[in-house]
Short mmCIF file of C-alpha atoms in Angstrom, two decimals:
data_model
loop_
_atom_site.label_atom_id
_atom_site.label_comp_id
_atom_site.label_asym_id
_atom_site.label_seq_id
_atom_site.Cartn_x
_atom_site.Cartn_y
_atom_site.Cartn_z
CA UNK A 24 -24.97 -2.62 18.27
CA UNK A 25 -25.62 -3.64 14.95
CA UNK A 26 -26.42 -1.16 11.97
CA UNK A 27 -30.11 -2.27 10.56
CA UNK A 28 -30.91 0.68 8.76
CA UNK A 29 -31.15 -0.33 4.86
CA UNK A 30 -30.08 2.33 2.10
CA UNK A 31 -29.75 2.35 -1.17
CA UNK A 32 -26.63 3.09 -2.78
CA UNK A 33 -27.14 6.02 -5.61
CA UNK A 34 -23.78 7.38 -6.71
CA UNK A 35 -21.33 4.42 -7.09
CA UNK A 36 -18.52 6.55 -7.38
CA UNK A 37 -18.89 8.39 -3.70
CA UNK A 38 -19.49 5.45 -2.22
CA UNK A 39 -16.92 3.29 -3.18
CA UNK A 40 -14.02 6.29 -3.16
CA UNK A 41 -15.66 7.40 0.89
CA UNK A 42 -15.63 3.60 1.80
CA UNK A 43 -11.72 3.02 0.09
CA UNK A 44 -10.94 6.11 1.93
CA UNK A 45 -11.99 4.70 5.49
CA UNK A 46 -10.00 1.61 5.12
CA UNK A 47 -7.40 4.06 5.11
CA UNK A 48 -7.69 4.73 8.55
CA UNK A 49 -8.04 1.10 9.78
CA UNK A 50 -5.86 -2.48 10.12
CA UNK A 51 -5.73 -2.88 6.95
CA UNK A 52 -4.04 -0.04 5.56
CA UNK A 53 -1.42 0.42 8.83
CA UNK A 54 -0.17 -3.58 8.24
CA UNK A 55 0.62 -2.63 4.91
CA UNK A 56 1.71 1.04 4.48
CA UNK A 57 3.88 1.51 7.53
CA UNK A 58 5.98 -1.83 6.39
CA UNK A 59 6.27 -0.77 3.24
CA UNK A 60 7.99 2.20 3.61
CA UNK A 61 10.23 0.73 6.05
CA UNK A 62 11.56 -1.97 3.22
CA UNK A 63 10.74 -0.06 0.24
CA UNK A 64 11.86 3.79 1.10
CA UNK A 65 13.19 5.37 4.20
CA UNK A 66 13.70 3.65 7.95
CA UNK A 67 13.83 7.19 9.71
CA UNK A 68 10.82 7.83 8.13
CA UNK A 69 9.18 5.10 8.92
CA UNK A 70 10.73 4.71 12.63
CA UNK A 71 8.82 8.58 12.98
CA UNK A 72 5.44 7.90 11.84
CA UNK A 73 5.44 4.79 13.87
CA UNK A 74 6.13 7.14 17.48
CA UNK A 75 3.97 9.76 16.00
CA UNK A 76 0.99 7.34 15.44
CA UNK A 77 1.16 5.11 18.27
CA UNK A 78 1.14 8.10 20.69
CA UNK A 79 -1.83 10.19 18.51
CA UNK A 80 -3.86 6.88 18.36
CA UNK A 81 -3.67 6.00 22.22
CA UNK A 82 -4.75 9.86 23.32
CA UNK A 83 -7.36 9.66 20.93
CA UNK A 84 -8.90 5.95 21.77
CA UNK A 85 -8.76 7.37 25.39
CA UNK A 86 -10.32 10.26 24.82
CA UNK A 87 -13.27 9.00 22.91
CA UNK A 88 -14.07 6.68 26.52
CA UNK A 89 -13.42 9.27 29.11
CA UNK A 90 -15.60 12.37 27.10
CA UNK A 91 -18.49 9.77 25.75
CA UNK A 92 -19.58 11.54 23.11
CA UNK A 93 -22.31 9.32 21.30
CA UNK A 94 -21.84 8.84 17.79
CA UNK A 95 -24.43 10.23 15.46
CA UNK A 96 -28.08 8.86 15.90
CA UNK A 97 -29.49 6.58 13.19
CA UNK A 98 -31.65 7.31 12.25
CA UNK A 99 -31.31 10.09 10.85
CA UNK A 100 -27.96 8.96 10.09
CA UNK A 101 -27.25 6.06 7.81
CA UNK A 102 -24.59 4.18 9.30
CA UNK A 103 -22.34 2.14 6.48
CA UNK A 104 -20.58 0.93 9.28
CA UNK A 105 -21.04 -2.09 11.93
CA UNK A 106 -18.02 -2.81 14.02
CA UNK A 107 -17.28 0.69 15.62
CA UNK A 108 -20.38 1.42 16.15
CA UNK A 109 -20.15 0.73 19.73
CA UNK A 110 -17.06 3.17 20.08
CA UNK A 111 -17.58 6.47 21.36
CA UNK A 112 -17.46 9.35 18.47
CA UNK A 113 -15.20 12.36 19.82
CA UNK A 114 -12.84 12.38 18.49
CA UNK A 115 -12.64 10.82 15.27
CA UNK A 116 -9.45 8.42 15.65
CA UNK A 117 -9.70 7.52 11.75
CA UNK A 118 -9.26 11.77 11.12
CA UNK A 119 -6.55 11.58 13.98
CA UNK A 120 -4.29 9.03 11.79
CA UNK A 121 -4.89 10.35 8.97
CA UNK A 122 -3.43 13.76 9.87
CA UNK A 123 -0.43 11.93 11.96
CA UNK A 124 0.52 9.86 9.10
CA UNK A 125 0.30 11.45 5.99
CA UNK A 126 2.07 14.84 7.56
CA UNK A 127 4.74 13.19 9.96
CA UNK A 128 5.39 11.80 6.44
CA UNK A 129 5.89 15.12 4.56
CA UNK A 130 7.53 16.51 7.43
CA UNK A 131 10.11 13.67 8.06
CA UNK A 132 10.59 13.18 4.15
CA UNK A 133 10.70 17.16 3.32
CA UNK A 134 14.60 17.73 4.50
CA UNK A 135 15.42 14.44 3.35
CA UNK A 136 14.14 14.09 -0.18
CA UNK A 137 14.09 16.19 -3.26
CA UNK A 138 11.01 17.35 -4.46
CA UNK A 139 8.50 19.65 -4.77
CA UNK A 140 7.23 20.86 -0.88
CA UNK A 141 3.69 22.21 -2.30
CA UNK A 142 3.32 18.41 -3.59
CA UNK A 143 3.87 17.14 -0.84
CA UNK A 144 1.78 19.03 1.27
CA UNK A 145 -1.22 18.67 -1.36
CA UNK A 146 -1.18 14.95 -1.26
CA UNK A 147 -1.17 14.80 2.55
CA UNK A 148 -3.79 17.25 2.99
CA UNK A 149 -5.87 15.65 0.34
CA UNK A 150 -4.88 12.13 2.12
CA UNK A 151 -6.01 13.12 5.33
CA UNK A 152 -8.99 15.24 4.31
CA UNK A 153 -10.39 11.69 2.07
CA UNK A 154 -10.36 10.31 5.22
CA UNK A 155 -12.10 12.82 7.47
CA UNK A 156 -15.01 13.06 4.45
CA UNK A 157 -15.26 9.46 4.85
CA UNK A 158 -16.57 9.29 8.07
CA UNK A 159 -18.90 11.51 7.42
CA UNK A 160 -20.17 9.63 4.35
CA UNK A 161 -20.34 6.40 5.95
CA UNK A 162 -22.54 8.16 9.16
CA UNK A 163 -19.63 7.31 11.82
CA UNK A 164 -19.22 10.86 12.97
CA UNK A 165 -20.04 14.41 12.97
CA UNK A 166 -18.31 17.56 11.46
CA UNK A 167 -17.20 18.51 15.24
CA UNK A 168 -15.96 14.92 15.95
CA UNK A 169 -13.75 15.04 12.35
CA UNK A 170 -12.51 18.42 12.83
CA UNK A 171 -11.62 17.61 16.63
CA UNK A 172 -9.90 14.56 15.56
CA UNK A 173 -7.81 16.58 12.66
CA UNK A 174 -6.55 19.29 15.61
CA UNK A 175 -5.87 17.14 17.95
CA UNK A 176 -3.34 15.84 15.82
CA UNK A 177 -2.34 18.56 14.34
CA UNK A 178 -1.30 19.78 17.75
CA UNK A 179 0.40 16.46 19.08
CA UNK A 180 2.58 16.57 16.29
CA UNK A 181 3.82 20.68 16.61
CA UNK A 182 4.06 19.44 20.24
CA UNK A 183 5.87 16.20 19.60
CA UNK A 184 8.16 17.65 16.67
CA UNK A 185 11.23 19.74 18.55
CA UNK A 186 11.43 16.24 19.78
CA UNK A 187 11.08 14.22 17.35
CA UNK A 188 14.98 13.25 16.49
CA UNK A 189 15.51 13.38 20.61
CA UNK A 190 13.11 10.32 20.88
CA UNK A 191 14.29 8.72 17.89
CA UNK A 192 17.81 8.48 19.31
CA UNK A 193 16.94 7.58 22.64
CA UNK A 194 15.04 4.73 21.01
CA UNK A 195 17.59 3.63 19.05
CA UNK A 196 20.55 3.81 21.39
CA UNK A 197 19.26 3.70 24.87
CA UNK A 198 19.99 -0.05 26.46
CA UNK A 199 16.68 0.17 28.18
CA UNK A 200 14.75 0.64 25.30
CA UNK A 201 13.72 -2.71 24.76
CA UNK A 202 12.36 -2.76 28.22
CA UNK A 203 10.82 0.61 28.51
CA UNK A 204 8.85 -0.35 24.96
CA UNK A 205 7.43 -3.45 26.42
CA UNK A 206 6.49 -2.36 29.89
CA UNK A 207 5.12 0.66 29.31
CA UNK A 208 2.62 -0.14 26.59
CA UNK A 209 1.73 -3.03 29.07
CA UNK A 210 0.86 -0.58 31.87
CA UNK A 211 -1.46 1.44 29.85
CA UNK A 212 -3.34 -0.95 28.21
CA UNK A 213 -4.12 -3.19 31.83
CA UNK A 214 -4.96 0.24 33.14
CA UNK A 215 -7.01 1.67 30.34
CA UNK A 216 -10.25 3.42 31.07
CA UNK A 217 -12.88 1.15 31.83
CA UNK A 218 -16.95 1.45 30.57
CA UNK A 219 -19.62 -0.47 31.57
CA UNK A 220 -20.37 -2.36 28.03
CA UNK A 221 -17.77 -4.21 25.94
CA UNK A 222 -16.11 -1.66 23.57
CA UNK A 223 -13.27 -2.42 20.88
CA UNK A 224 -11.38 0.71 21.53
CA UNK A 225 -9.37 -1.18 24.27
CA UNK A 226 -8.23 -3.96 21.86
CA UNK A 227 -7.64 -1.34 19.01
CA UNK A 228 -5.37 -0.03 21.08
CA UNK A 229 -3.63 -3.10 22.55
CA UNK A 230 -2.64 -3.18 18.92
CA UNK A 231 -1.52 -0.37 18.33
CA UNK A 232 0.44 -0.04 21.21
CA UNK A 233 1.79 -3.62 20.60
CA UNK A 234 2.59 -3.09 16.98
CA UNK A 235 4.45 -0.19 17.92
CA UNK A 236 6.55 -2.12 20.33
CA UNK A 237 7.33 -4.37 19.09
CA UNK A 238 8.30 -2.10 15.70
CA UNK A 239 10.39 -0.53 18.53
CA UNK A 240 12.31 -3.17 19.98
CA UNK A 241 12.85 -4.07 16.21
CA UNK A 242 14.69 -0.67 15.56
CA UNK A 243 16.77 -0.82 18.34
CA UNK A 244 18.17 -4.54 17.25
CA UNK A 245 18.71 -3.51 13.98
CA UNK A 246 20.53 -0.41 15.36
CA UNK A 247 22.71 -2.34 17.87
CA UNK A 248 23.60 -5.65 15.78
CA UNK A 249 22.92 -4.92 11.77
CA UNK A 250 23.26 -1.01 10.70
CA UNK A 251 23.23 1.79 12.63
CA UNK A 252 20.93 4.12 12.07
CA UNK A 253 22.98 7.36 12.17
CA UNK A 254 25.24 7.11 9.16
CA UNK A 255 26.07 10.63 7.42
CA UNK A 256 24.42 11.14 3.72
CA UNK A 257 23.43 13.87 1.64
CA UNK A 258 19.68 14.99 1.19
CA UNK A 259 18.54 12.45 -1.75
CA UNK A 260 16.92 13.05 -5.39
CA UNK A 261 13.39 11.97 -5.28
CA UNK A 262 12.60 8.40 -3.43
CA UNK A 263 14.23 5.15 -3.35
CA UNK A 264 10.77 3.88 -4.74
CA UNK A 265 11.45 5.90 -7.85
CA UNK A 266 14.89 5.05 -8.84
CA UNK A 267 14.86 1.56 -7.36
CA UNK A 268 13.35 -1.43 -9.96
CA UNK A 269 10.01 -1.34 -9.39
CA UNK A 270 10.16 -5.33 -9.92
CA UNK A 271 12.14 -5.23 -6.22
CA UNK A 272 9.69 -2.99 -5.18
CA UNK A 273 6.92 -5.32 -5.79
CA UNK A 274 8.94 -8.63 -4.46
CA UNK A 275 10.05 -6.94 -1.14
CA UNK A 276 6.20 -6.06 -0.33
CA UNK A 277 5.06 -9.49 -1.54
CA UNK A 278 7.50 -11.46 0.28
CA UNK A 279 7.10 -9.43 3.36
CA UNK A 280 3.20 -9.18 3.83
CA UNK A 281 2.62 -12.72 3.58
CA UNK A 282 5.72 -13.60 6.30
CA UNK A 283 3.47 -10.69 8.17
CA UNK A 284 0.09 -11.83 7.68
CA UNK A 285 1.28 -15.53 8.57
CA UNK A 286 3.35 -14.41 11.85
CA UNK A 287 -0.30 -12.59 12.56
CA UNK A 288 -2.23 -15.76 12.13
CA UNK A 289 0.25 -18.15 13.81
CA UNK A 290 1.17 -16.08 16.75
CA UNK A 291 -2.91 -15.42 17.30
CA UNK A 292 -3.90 -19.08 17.13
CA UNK A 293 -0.43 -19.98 19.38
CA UNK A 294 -1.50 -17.40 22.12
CA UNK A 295 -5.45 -17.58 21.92
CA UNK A 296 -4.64 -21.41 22.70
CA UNK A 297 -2.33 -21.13 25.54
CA UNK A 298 -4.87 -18.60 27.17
CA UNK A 299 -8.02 -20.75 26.12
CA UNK A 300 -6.24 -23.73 28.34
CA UNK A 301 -4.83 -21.49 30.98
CA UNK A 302 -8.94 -19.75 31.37
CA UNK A 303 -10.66 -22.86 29.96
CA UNK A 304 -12.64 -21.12 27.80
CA UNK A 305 -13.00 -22.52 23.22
CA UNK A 306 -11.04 -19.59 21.34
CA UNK A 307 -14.43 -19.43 19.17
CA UNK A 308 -16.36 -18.08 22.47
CA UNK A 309 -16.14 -14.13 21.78
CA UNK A 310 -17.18 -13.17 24.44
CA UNK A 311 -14.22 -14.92 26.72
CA UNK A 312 -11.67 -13.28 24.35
CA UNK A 313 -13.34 -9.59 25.43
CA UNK A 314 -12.28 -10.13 29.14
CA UNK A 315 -9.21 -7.67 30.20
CA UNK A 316 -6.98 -11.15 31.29
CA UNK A 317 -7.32 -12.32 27.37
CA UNK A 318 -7.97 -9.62 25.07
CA UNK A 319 -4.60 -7.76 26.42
CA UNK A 320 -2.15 -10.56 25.95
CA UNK A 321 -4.03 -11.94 22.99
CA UNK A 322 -3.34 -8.70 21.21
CA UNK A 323 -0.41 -7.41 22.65
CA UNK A 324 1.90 -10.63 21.54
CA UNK A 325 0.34 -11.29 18.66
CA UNK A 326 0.74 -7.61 17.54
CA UNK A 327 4.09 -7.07 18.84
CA UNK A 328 5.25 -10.18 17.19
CA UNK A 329 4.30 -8.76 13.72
CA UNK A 330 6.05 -5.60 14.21
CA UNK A 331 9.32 -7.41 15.39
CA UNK A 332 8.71 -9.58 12.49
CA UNK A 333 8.13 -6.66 9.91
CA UNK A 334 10.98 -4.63 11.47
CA UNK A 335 13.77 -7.86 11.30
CA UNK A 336 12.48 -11.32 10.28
CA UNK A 337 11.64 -9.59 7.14
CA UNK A 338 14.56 -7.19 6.45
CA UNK A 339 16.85 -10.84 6.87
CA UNK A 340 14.42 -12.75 4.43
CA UNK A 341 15.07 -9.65 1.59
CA UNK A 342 18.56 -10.06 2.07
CA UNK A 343 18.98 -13.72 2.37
CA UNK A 344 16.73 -14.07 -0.84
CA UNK A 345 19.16 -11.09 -2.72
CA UNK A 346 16.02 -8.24 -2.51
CA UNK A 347 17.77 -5.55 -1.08
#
């Protein structure tokens, strides 16, 4: 459903620092952030917020369809917001990844890195509490859904942190880890809960799930054929990003957000055709690309391919072109 309520925008400054802070909860930030700090700073880190959000994002896009709470009504509530309005609201997913990634971040970077802890923990808190205000600026949830969100992931990760280096290794080293990443993210998104109108929590998740694995199998390459990812080294003075030339900073992102962005568009126009002749169906006609047989493979592979790619097409292309 479509929002039709007009407003009238008062206080520039709210609304464009509330709407900047959603996007940091959606696509747009997670294809950039999460690949940049797997070129640009620390792979351990990155390899833990990558677990950590994939498994906070699925429980919380399957809770929101097996409670069904309804978002808030509009009116009252002025919705800024069109595309998730037909998601369920508890409990807030965007508050969910903002807690999982900014503290796995601080956590994973804390014993690693130099500098000062009450910083740290300021700018994640701040981070993930820009994020939770959002969606209550834009109208997308209520307080309870935000704060549910927030302690749900605050919990997952307490629960998920004894073993956090346990899963990292098993990842890394186990020879059926390229299997068990593939399969199992397959299971659970053919067998995710169903609801009896169209919803885009099911496809968020396909690519989430597929990102992730294919971010996984990526790791595991990398840690079987190019470096391994156990090598001993002392606890480091402030980030890479900092001491590194910011110049090589800037090229590494550059040059590896456009080979992601094109892998996304080539490997979505590839598979959406080979499933448009296989269901004879246009790849314009939305609602064909909904069904269960499309949307899961459509996402999944297109998805997966761009965390492969950001994970070891792109690591190759920085050192073939002299980046690293």
């Amino acid at each position: 459903q479509g929002c039709t309520q007009k407003y009238i925008v008062k206080n520039y400054f709210y609304y464009y620092l509330f709407k900047f802070s959603a996007a940091l909860g959606e696509e747009i930030f997670y294809i950039t952030f999460l690949p940049f700090t797997y070129w640009n700073i620390d792979h351990s880190v990155s390899r833990r917020m990558i677990i950590v959000w994939s498994i906070v994002m699925y429980i919380g896009q399957v809770s929101k369809d097996i409670l069904k709470w309804p978002r808030p009504l509009s009116p009252p509530v002025v919705k800024l917001e069109m595309r998730t309005n037909a998601e369920y609201g508890m409990p807030s997913t965007h508050a969910m990844a903002a807690t999982a990634i900014s503290f796995s971040f601080f956590i994973a970077t804390m014993n690693q890195y130099k500098y000062p802890l009450e910083l740290g923990l300021v700018a994640a808190f701040v981070f993930s509490m820009l994020v939770c205000l959002s969606r209550l600026y834009t109208g997308m949830h209520t307080v309870l859904d935000v704060i549910g969100g927030a302690l749900i992931s605050a919990m997952l990760l307490v629960l998920l942190y004894p073993a956090w280096d346990t899963i990292d290794h098993l990842l890394l080293t186990s020879p059926f880890c390229p299997l068990f990443s593939i399969a199992v993210p397959l299971v659970l998104c053919y067998n995710y809960p169903k609801l009896d109108y169209y919803s885009p929590t099911r496809g968020d998740t396909t690519t989430i799930l597929g990102a992730a694995a294919g971010a996984t199998v990526g790791f595991w390459l990398n840690n079987q054929y190019a470096a391994p990812a156990y090598t001993s080294k002392s606890v480091q003075h402030g980030f890479p990003l900092i001491t590194s030339t910011m110049v090589f900073v800037l090229a590494r992102f550059l040059v590896g957000i456009l080979v992601v962005l094109l892998t996304r568009w080539v490997m979505k126009s590839m598979v959406l055709g080979v499933l448009g002749y296989r269901y004879k169906f246009p790849i314009q006609d939305l609602e064909a690309r909904r069904r269960l047989e499309v949307e899961v493979p459509y996402k999944f592979v297109t998805y997966s391919s761009v965390g492969f790619t950001a994970t070891v097409i792109v690591p190759l292309l920085h050192e073939l072109l002299g980046l690293l």
